[in-house]
mmCIF file of C-alpha atoms in Angstrom:
data_model
loop_
_atom_site.group_PDB
_atom_site.id
_atom_site.type_symbol
_atom_site.label_atom_id
_atom_site.label_comp_id
_atom_site.label_asym_id
_atom_site.label_seq_id
_atom_site.Cartn_x
_atom_site.Cartn_y
_atom_site.Cartn_z
ATOM 1 C CA MET R 1 -76.531 -137.635 140.082
ATOM 2 C CA LEU R 2 -75.342 -138.118 137.040
ATOM 3 C CA PRO R 3 -75.195 -141.871 135.967
ATOM 4 C CA THR R 4 -72.324 -143.205 135.507
ATOM 5 C CA GLY R 5 -70.866 -143.996 131.505
ATOM 6 C CA TRP R 6 -73.140 -140.759 130.483
ATOM 7 C CA ILE R 7 -70.549 -138.878 128.402
ATOM 8 C CA GLU R 8 -70.845 -134.844 128.182
ATOM 9 C CA HIS R 9 -71.465 -133.070 125.208
ATOM 10 C CA ARG R 10 -70.371 -129.394 124.361
ATOM 11 C CA ARG R 11 -71.473 -127.113 121.347
ATOM 12 C CA THR R 12 -69.101 -126.341 119.172
ATOM 13 C CA GLY R 13 -67.110 -122.799 119.288
ATOM 14 C CA ASP R 14 -68.086 -121.584 123.265
ATOM 15 C CA ARG R 15 -67.664 -125.487 124.677
ATOM 16 C CA GLU R 16 -71.089 -125.048 126.567
ATOM 17 C CA VAL R 17 -72.230 -128.141 127.566
ATOM 18 C CA VAL R 18 -75.636 -128.870 126.154
ATOM 19 C CA GLY R 19 -76.845 -132.338 127.282
ATOM 20 C CA TRP R 20 -75.250 -135.823 127.174
ATOM 21 C CA ILE R 21 -74.957 -138.735 125.404
ATOM 22 C CA ARG R 22 -75.496 -142.574 127.271
ATOM 23 C CA PRO R 23 -74.678 -145.437 125.520
ATOM 24 C CA ASP R 24 -77.940 -148.334 124.850
ATOM 25 C CA GLY R 25 -76.465 -151.065 123.532
ATOM 26 C CA ASP R 26 -74.189 -150.786 120.586
ATOM 27 C CA ASP R 27 -76.048 -147.726 120.236
ATOM 28 C CA TRP R 28 -76.365 -143.983 121.676
ATOM 29 C CA VAL R 29 -78.956 -141.563 123.050
ATOM 30 C CA ALA R 30 -79.023 -137.886 123.507
ATOM 31 C CA VAL R 31 -80.103 -136.827 126.703
ATOM 32 C CA SER R 32 -81.144 -132.944 127.601
ATOM 33 C CA LEU R 33 -79.983 -131.001 130.444
ATOM 34 C CA LEU R 34 -83.259 -131.533 132.082
ATOM 35 C CA GLY R 35 -82.361 -135.451 132.018
ATOM 36 C CA HIS R 36 -84.490 -136.642 129.675
ATOM 37 C CA ASP R 37 -84.150 -138.552 126.414
ATOM 38 C CA LEU R 38 -83.916 -136.411 123.137
ATOM 39 C CA THR R 39 -83.531 -139.633 120.877
ATOM 40 C CA GLU R 40 -84.179 -143.182 120.572
ATOM 41 C CA PRO R 41 -81.292 -145.315 120.394
ATOM 42 C CA VAL R 42 -79.269 -144.222 117.605
ATOM 43 C CA ASP R 43 -75.235 -143.796 116.066
ATOM 44 C CA TRP R 44 -72.998 -141.300 117.955
ATOM 45 C CA LEU R 45 -73.044 -138.595 115.102
ATOM 46 C CA ALA R 46 -76.964 -138.687 115.097
ATOM 47 C CA ALA R 47 -77.039 -138.180 118.986
ATOM 48 C CA GLU R 48 -74.574 -135.525 118.831
ATOM 49 C CA GLU R 49 -76.436 -133.458 116.076
ATOM 50 C CA ALA R 50 -79.666 -133.939 117.929
ATOM 51 C CA LEU R 51 -77.726 -131.938 120.716
ATOM 52 C CA ASP R 52 -76.213 -129.681 118.642
ATOM 53 C CA ALA R 53 -79.859 -128.803 117.204
ATOM 54 C CA THR R 54 -81.647 -128.376 120.773
ATOM 55 C CA SER R 55 -78.667 -126.853 122.293
ATOM 56 C CA LEU R 56 -79.451 -124.254 124.589
ATOM 57 C CA SER R 57 -82.257 -122.432 123.189
ATOM 58 C CA TRP R 58 -84.869 -124.401 124.737
ATOM 59 C CA LEU R 59 -83.619 -122.493 128.280
ATOM 60 C CA ALA R 60 -85.072 -119.130 127.916
ATOM 61 C CA ASP R 61 -88.456 -120.295 126.702
ATOM 62 C CA PRO R 62 -91.547 -120.543 129.247
ATOM 63 C CA TRP R 63 -92.119 -123.779 130.903
ATOM 64 C CA MET R 64 -95.236 -125.034 132.815
ATOM 65 C CA LEU R 65 -95.367 -126.171 136.336
ATOM 66 C CA ASP R 66 -98.550 -128.345 136.803
ATOM 67 C CA GLN R 67 -99.491 -128.157 140.316
ATOM 68 C CA SER R 68 -102.199 -130.478 142.290
ATOM 69 C CA GLU R 69 -104.710 -127.611 142.113
ATOM 70 C CA GLY R 70 -104.998 -128.012 138.711
ATOM 71 C CA VAL R 71 -104.021 -124.831 137.100
ATOM 72 C CA PRO R 72 -100.548 -124.722 136.098
ATOM 73 C CA LEU R 73 -97.938 -121.946 136.737
ATOM 74 C CA ARG R 74 -95.850 -120.262 134.189
ATOM 75 C CA VAL R 75 -91.907 -120.973 135.095
ATOM 76 C CA ARG R 76 -88.837 -119.804 133.585
ATOM 77 C CA LEU R 77 -86.127 -122.093 134.177
ATOM 78 C CA VAL R 78 -83.082 -120.687 136.629
ATOM 79 C CA GLU R 79 -80.772 -123.540 137.486
ATOM 80 C CA VAL R 80 -80.674 -126.860 135.946
ATOM 81 C CA THR R 81 -77.760 -129.091 137.334
ATOM 82 C CA PRO R 82 -77.427 -133.267 137.404
ATOM 83 C CA ASP R 83 -78.166 -131.968 141.810
ATOM 84 C CA LYS R 84 -81.473 -130.034 140.882
ATOM 85 C CA VAL R 85 -83.687 -128.148 138.910
ATOM 86 C CA VAL R 86 -84.600 -124.652 139.888
ATOM 87 C CA VAL R 87 -87.706 -122.820 138.399
ATOM 88 C CA GLN R 88 -89.571 -119.337 139.506
ATOM 89 C CA THR R 89 -92.896 -117.944 138.594
ATOM 90 C CA ASP R 90 -92.668 -115.845 135.435
ATOM 91 C CA ASP R 91 -91.685 -112.194 136.250
ATOM 92 C CA PHE R 92 -92.275 -111.214 132.273
ATOM 93 C CA GLY R 93 -89.445 -109.102 132.502
ATOM 94 C CA ALA R 94 -90.469 -106.591 135.427
ATOM 95 C CA ILE R 95 -87.744 -106.390 138.081
ATOM 96 C CA ASP R 96 -89.803 -105.634 141.031
ATOM 97 C CA ALA R 97 -91.796 -108.485 140.378
ATOM 98 C CA GLN R 98 -92.892 -110.850 143.303
ATOM 99 C CA VAL R 99 -91.557 -114.433 142.240
ATOM 100 C CA GLU R 100 -91.582 -117.773 143.779
ATOM 101 C CA ARG R 101 -88.827 -120.104 143.275
ATOM 102 C CA TYR R 102 -89.104 -124.134 143.102
ATOM 103 C CA VAL R 103 -86.675 -126.644 143.725
ATOM 104 C CA LEU R 104 -87.484 -129.611 141.978
ATOM 105 C CA PRO R 105 -85.363 -133.266 141.611
ATOM 106 C CA TRP R 106 -83.211 -133.913 138.564
ATOM 107 C CA PRO R 107 -84.088 -135.487 136.006
ATOM 108 C CA ALA R 108 -86.898 -132.673 135.894
ATOM 109 C CA PRO R 109 -90.177 -134.212 136.782
ATOM 110 C CA PRO R 110 -93.046 -134.837 134.183
ATOM 111 C CA ARG R 111 -95.070 -131.603 136.061
ATOM 112 C CA LEU R 112 -92.554 -129.507 134.402
ATOM 113 C CA ARG R 113 -93.450 -129.343 130.694
ATOM 114 C CA PRO R 114 -92.718 -127.206 127.613
ATOM 115 C CA ARG R 115 -95.827 -124.517 127.385
ATOM 116 C CA ARG R 116 -98.676 -125.565 125.548
ATOM 117 C CA SER R 117 -101.003 -123.025 123.502
ATOM 118 C CA ASP R 118 -104.228 -123.933 125.710
ATOM 119 C CA ASP R 119 -102.197 -122.998 128.745
ATOM 120 C CA PRO R 120 -102.855 -119.788 130.569
ATOM 121 C CA ASP R 121 -100.357 -117.049 129.751
ATOM 122 C CA GLY R 122 -99.819 -116.614 133.131
ATOM 123 C CA ARG R 123 -100.850 -112.768 133.077
ATOM 124 C CA VAL R 124 -103.836 -113.484 134.114
ATOM 125 C CA PHE R 125 -105.144 -115.073 137.450
ATOM 126 C CA ALA R 126 -108.587 -115.648 138.816
ATOM 127 C CA GLY R 127 -110.268 -113.524 136.292
ATOM 128 C CA ALA R 128 -108.366 -110.455 136.558
ATOM 129 C CA PRO R 129 -104.706 -109.934 135.020
ATOM 130 C CA VAL R 130 -101.737 -109.747 137.674
ATOM 131 C CA ASP R 131 -101.219 -106.148 137.570
ATOM 132 C CA GLY R 132 -104.663 -105.210 139.070
ATOM 133 C CA THR R 133 -106.252 -103.639 135.882
ATOM 134 C CA PRO R 134 -109.856 -105.040 135.850
ATOM 135 C CA PRO R 135 -110.621 -107.700 133.250
ATOM 136 C CA VAL R 136 -112.262 -106.583 130.209
ATOM 137 C CA LEU R 137 -115.398 -108.204 129.756
ATOM 138 C CA ASP R 138 -117.365 -109.350 126.510
#
């Protein structure tokens, strides 16, 4: 649940919620929709600017869900609310792809993280592409 005292921040124009601003002493902290701090304690305008700059574009980005088995899964955010975060394995735009959904607590746990350049792309699993074609060997 959303902590008491957090103030919703909406994007100018379409009024879409892009995060919250929470009090921190005499300052304010910008908080993402995933419930993570985006800033250190700053003044109100700086918190608003951070949320406006971040906006919602990150929602469309691929994310990684670290697994206990060690190989992270490439996932997409499906639903983000102060009650839960729902992700599903990336279907790479294929409407008939089998996907798996995971319901995570909110705020999102550290095992859900932005994709890094050294992460597997998700289209290759156990040495072979997902579509079943044989891997190219050097």
